PDB file of C-alpha atoms in Angstrom:
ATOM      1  CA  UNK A 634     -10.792  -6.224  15.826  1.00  0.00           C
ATOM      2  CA  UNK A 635      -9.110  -6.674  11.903  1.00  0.00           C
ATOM      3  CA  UNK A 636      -6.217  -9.096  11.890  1.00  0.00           C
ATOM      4  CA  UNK A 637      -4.252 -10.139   8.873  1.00  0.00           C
ATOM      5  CA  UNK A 638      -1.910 -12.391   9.371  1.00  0.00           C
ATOM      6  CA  UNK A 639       0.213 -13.558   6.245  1.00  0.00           C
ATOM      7  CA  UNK A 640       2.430 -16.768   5.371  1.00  0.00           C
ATOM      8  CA  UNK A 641       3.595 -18.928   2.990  1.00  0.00           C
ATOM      9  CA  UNK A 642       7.415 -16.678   2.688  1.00  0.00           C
ATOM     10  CA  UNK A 643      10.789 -17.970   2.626  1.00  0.00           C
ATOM     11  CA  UNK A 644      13.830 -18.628   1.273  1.00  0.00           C
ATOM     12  CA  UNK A 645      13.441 -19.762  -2.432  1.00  0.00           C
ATOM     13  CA  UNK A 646      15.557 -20.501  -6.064  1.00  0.00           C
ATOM     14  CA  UNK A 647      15.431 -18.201  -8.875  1.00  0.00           C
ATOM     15  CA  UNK A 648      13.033 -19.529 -11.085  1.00  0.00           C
ATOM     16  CA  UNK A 649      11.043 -21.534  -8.707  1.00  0.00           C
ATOM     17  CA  UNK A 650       7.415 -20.723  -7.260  1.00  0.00           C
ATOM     18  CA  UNK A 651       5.785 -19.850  -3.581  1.00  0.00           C
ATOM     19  CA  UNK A 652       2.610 -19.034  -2.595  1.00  0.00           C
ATOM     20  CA  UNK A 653       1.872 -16.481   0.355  1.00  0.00           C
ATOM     21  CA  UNK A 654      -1.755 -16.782   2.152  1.00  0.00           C
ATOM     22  CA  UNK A 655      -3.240 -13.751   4.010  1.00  0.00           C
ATOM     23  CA  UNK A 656      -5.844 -15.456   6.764  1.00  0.00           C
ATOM     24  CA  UNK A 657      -8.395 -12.040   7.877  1.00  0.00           C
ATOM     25  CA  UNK A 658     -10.565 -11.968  10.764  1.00  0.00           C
ATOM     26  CA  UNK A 659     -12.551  -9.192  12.189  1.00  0.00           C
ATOM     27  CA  UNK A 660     -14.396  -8.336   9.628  1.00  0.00           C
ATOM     28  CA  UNK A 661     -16.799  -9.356   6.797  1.00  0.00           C
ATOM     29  CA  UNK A 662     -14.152 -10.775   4.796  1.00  0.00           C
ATOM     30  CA  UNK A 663     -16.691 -10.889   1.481  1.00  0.00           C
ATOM     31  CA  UNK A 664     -17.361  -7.087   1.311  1.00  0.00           C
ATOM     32  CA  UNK A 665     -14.259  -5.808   1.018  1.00  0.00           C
ATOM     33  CA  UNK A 666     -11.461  -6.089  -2.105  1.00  0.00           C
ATOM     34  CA  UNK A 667      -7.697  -6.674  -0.527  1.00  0.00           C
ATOM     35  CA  UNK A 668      -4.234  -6.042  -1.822  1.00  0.00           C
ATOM     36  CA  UNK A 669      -0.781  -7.689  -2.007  1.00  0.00           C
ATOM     37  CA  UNK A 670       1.508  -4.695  -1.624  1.00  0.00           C
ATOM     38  CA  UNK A 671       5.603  -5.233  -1.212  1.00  0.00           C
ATOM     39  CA  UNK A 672       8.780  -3.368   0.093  1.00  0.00           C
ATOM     40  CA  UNK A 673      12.262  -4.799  -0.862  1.00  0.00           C
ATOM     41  CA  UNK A 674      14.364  -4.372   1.999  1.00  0.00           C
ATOM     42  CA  UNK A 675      15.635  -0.565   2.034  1.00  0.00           C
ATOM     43  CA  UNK A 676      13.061  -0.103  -0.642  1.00  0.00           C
ATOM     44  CA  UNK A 677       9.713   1.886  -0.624  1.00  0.00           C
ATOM     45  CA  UNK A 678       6.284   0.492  -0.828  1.00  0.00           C
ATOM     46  CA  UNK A 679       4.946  -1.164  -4.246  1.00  0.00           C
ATOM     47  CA  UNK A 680       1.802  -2.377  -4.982  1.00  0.00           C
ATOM     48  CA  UNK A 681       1.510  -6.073  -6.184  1.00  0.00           C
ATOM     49  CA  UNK A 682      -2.112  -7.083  -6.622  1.00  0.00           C
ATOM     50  CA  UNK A 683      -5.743  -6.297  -5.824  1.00  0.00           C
ATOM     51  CA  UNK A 684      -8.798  -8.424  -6.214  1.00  0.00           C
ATOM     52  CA  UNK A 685     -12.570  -6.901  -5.594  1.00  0.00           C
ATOM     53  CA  UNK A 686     -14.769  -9.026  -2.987  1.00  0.00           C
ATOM     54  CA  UNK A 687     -16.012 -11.460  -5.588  1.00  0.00           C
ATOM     55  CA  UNK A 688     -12.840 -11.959  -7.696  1.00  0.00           C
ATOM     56  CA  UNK A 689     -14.496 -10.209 -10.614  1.00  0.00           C
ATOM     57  CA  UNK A 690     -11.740  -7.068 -10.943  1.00  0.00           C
ATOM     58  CA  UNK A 691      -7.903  -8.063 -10.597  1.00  0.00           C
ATOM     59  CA  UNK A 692      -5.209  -6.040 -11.354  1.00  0.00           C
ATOM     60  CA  UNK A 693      -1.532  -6.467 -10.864  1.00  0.00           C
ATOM     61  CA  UNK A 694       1.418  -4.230 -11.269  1.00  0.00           C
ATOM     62  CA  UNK A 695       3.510  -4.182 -14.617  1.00  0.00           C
ATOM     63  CA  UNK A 696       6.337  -5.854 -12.864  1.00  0.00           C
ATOM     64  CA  UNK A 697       4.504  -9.188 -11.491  1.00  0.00           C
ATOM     65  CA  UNK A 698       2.097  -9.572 -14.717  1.00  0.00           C
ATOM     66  CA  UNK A 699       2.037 -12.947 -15.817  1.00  0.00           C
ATOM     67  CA  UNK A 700       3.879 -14.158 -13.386  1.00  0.00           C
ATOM     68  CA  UNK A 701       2.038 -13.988 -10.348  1.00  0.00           C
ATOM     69  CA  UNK A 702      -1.839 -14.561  -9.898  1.00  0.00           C
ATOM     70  CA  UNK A 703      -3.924 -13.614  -6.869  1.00  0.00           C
ATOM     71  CA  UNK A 704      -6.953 -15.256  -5.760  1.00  0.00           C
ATOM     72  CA  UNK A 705      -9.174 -15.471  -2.831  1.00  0.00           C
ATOM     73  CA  UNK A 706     -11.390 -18.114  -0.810  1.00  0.00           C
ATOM     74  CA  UNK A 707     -14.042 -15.652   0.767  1.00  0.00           C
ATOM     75  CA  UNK A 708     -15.849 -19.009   2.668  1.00  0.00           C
ATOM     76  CA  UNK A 709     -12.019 -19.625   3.898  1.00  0.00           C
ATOM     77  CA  UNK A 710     -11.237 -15.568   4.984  1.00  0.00           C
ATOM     78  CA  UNK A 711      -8.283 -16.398   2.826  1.00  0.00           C
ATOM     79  CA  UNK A 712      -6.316 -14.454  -0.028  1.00  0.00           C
ATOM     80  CA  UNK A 713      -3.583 -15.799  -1.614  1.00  0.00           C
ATOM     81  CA  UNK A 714      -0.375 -15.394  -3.963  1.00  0.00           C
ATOM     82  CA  UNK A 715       0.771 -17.442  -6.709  1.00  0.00           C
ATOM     83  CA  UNK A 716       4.179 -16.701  -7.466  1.00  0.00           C
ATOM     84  CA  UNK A 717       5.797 -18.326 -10.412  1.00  0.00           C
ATOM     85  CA  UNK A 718       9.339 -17.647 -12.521  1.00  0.00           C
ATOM     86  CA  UNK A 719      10.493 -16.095  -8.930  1.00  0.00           C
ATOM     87  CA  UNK A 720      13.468 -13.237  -9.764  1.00  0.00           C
ATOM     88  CA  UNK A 721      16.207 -11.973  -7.423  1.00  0.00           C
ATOM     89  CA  UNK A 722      14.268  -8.599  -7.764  1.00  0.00           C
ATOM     90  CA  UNK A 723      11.157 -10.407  -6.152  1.00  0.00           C
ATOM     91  CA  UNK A 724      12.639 -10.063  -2.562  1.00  0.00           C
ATOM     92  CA  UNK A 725      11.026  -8.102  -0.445  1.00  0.00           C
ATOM     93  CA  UNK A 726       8.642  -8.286   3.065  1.00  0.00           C
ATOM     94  CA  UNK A 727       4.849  -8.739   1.269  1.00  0.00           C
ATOM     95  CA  UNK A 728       1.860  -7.141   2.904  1.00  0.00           C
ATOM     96  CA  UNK A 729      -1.619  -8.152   2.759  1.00  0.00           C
ATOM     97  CA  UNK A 730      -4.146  -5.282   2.991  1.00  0.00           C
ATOM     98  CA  UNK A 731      -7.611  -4.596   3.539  1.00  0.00           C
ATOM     99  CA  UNK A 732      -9.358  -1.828   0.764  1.00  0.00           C
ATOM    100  CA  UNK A 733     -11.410   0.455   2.077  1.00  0.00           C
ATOM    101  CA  UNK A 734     -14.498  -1.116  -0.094  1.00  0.00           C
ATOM    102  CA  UNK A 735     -15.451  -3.925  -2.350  1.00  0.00           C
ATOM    103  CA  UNK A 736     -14.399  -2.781  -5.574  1.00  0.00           C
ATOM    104  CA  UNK A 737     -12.881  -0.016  -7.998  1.00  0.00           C
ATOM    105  CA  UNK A 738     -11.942   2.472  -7.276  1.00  0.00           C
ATOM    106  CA  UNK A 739      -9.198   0.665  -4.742  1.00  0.00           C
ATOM    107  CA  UNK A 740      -8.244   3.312  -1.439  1.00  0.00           C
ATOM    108  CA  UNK A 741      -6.286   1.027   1.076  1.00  0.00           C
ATOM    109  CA  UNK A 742      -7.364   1.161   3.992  1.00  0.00           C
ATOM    110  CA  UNK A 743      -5.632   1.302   7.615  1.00  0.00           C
ATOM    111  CA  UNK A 744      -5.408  -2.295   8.026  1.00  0.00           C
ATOM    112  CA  UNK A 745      -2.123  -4.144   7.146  1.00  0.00           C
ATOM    113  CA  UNK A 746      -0.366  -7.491   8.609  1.00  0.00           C
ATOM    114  CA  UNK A 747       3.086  -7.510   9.352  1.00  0.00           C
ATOM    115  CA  UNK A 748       3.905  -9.378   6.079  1.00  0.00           C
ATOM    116  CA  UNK A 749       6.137 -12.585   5.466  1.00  0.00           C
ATOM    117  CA  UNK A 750       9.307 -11.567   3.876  1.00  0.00           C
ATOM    118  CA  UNK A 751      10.535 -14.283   0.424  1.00  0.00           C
ATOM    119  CA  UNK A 752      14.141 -14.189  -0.576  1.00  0.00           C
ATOM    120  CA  UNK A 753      14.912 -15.106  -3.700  1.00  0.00           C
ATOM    121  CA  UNK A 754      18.590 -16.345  -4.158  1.00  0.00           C
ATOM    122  CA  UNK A 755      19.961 -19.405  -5.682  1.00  0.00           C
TER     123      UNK A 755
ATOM    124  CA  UNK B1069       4.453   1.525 -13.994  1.00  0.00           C
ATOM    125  CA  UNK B1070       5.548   5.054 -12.796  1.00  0.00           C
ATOM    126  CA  UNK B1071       5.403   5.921  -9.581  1.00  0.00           C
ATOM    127  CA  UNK B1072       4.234   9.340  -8.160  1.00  0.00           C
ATOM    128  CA  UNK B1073       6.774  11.406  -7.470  1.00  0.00           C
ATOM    129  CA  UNK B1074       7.713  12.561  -3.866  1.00  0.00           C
ATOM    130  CA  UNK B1075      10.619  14.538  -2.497  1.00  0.00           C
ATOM    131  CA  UNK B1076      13.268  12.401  -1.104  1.00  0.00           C
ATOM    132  CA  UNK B1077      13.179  14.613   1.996  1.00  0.00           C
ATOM    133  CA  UNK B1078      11.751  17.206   3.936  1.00  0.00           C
ATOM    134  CA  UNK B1079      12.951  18.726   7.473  1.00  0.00           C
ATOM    135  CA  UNK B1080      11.324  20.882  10.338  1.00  0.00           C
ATOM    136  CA  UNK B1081      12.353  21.924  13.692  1.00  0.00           C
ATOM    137  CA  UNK B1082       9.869  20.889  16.502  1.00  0.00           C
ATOM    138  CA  UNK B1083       6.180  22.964  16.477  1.00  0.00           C
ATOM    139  CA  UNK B1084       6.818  23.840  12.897  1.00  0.00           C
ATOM    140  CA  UNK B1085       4.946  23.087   9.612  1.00  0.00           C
ATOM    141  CA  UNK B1086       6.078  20.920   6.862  1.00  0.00           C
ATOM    142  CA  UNK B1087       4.597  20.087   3.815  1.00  0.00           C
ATOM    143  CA  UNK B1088       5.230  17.053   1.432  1.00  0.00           C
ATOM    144  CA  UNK B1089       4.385  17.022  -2.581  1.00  0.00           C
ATOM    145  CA  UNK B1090       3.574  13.717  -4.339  1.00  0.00           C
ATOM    146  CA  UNK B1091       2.796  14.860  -8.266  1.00  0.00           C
ATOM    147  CA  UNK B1092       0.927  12.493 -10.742  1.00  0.00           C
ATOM    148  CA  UNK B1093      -0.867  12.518 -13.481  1.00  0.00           C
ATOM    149  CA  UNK B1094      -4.267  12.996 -14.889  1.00  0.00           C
ATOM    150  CA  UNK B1095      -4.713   9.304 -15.092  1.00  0.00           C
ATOM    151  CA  UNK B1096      -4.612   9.152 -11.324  1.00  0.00           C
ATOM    152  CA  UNK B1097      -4.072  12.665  -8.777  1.00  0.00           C
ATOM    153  CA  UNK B1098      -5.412  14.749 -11.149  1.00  0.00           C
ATOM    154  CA  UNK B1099      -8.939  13.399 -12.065  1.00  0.00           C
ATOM    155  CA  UNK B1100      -9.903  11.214  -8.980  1.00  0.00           C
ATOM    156  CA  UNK B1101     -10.064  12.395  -5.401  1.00  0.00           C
ATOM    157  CA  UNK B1102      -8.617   8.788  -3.983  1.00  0.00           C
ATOM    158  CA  UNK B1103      -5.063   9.993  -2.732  1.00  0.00           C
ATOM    159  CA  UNK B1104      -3.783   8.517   0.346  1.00  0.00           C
ATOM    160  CA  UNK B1105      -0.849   9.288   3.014  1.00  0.00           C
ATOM    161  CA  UNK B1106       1.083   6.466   4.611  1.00  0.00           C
ATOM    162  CA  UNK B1107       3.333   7.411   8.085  1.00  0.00           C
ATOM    163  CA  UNK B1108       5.752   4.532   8.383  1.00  0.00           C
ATOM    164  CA  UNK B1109       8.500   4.168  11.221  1.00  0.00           C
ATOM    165  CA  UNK B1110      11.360   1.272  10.765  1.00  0.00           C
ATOM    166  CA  UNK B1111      10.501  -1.852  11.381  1.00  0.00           C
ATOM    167  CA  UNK B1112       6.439  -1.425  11.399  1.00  0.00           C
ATOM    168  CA  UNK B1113       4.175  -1.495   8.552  1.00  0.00           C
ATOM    169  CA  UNK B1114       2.532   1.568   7.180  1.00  0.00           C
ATOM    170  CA  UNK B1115      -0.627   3.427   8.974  1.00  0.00           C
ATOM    171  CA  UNK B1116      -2.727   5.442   6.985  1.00  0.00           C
ATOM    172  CA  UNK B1117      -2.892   9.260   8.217  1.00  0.00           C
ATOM    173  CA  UNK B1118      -4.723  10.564   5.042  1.00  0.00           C
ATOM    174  CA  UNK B1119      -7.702   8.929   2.649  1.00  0.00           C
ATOM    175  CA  UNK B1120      -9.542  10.656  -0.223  1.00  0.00           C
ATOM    176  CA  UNK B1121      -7.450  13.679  -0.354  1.00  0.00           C
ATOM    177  CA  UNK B1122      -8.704  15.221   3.280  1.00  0.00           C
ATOM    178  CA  UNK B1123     -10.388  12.414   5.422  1.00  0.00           C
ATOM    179  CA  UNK B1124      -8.617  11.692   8.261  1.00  0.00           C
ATOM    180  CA  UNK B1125      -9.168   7.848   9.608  1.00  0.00           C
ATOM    181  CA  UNK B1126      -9.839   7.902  13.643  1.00  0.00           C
ATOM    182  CA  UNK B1127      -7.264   8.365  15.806  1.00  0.00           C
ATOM    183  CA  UNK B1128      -5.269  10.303  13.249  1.00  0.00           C
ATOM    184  CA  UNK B1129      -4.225  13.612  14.824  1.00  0.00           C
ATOM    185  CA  UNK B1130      -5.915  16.797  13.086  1.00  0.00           C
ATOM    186  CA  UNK B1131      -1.819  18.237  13.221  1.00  0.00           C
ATOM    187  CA  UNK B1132      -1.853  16.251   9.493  1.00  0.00           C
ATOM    188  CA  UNK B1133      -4.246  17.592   6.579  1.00  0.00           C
ATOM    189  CA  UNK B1134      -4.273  16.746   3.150  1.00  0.00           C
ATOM    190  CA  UNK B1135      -4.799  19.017  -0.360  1.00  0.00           C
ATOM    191  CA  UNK B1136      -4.898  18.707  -3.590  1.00  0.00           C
ATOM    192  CA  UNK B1137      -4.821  20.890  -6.778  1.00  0.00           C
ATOM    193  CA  UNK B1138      -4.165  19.890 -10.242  1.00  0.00           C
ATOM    194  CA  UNK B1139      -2.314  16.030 -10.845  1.00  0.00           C
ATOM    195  CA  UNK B1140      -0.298  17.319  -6.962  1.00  0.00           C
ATOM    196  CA  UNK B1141      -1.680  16.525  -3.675  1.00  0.00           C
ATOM    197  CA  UNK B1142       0.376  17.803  -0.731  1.00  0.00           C
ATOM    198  CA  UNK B1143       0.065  16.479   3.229  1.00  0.00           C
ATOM    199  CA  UNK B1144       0.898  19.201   6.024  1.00  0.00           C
ATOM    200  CA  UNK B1145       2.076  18.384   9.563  1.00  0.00           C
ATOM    201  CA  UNK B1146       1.480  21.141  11.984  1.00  0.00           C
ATOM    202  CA  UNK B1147       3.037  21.342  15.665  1.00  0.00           C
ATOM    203  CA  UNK B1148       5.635  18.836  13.841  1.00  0.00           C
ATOM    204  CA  UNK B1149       6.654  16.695  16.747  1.00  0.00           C
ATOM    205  CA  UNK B1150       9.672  13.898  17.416  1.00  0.00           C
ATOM    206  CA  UNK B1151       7.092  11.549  16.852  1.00  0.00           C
ATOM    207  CA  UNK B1152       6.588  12.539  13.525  1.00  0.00           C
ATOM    208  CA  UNK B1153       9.986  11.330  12.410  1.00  0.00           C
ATOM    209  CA  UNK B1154       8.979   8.681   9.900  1.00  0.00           C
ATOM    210  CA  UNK B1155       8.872   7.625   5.703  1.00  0.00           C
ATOM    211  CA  UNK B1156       5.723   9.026   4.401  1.00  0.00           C
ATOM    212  CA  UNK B1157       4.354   7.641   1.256  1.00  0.00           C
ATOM    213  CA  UNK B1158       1.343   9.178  -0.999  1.00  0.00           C
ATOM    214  CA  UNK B1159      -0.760   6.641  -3.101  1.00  0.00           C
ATOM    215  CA  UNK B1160      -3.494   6.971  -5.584  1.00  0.00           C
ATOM    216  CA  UNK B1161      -6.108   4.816  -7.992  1.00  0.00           C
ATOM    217  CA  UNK B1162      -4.766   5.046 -10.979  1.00  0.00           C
ATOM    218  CA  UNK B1163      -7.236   4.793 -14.011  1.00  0.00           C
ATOM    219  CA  UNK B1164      -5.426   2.841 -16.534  1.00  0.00           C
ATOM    220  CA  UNK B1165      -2.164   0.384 -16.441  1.00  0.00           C
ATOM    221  CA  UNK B1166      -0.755  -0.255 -13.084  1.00  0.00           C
ATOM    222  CA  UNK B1167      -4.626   0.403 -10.763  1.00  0.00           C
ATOM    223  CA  UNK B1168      -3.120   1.498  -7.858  1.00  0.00           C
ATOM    224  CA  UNK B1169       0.189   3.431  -7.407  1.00  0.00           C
ATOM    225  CA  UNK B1170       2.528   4.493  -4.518  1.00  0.00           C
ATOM    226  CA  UNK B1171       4.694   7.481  -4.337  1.00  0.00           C
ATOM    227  CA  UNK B1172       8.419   7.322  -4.283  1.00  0.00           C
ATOM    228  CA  UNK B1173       8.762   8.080  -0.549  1.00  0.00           C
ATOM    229  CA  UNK B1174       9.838  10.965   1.689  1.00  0.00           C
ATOM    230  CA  UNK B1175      11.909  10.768   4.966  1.00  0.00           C
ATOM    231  CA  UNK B1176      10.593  13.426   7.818  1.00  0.00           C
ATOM    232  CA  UNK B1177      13.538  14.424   9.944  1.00  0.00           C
ATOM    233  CA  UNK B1178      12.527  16.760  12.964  1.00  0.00           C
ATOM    234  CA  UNK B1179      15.817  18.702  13.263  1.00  0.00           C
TER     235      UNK B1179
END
């Protein structure tokens, strides 16, 4: 059975950096590209980040370019988000996703965690 | 980035049909066949009901098809039930800019 379970979220300073982990299991973590995909609360759904099973094809969204980087371990089952220069606009609960293959062109697929929810507020 | 663009919402009475519109552009609905439908109720995350315009993942009920023509893909509910009552968001690959995109969002009330 897929499980992603994220982390890493919390209550955090304008400015100031976080990283969220995703840990999957249930699957052969190395085959498949996964996604960082947020909702601010009352919000819809936005799409953060994706990275293809061996790193080589990232993209990010217009709003988090340069500012945050994704990355994943595939020997850990790990993917990861490196927030930096963290904005009030930033809040939100943050998903980790599983694509529906390894690469372009990215279709999520039905497996989500429940997300870890960062608040950015001085 | 611009986000697809959904209605804001779209009503039924039980055992009717309703259909939801999420228009694009070329760089995304209109030249690839990757649009997706997301059911979400409060409080859960999203679970896919559409991929690649008209595949249905298992377990999806066949009461929810998808279409496409030109840069609009639509998603149909038949025998709309209580159940149904939920946010549904489209999504697509999107060629250039911003790779992947999600649609604005519709709430499904079943009157």
């Amino acid at each position: 059975e897929v499980h992603l379970v994220e982390s890493g979220g919390g209550l955090v300073q304008p400015g100031r950096s976080l990283r969220l982990s995703c840990a999957a299991s249930g699957f052969t973590f190395d085959d498949y590209a996964m996604h960082w995909v947020r909702q601010a609360p009352g919000r819809g759904l936005e799409w953060v980040s994706g990275v293809s099973w061996d790193s080589g094809t990232i993209g990010y969204a217009v709003s988090v370019k340069g500012r945050f980087t994704i990355s994943r371990d595939n020997a850990e089952n790990s993917l990861y988000l490196h927030m930096n220069s963290l904005r009030p606009e930033d809040t939100a609960l943050y998903y980790c996703a599983k694509d529906m293959g390894g690469d372009y062109p990215w279709a999520l697929s039905e497996f989500w965690g429940q997300g870890t929810l960062v608040t950015v507020s001085s | 980035q611009s986000a697809l663009t959904q209605p804001a919402s779209v009503s039924g009475s039980p055992g009717q049909s309703i259909t939801i519109s999420c228009t694009g552009t070329s760089r995304d609905i209109g030249d690839y066949d990757y649009v997706s439908w997301f059911q979400q109720h409060p409080g859960k995350a999203p679970k896919l009901m559409i991929y690649d315009v008209t595949s249905r993942p298992s377990g999806v009920s066949n009461r929810f098809s998808g279409s496409k023509s030109g840069n609009t893909a639509s998603l149909t509910i038949s025998g709309l039930q209580a159940e149904d009552e939920a946010l549904y968001y489209c999504s697509s690959y999107r060629s250039s800019g911003t790779l992947y995109v999600f649609g604005t969002g519709t709430k499904v009330s079943v009157l």
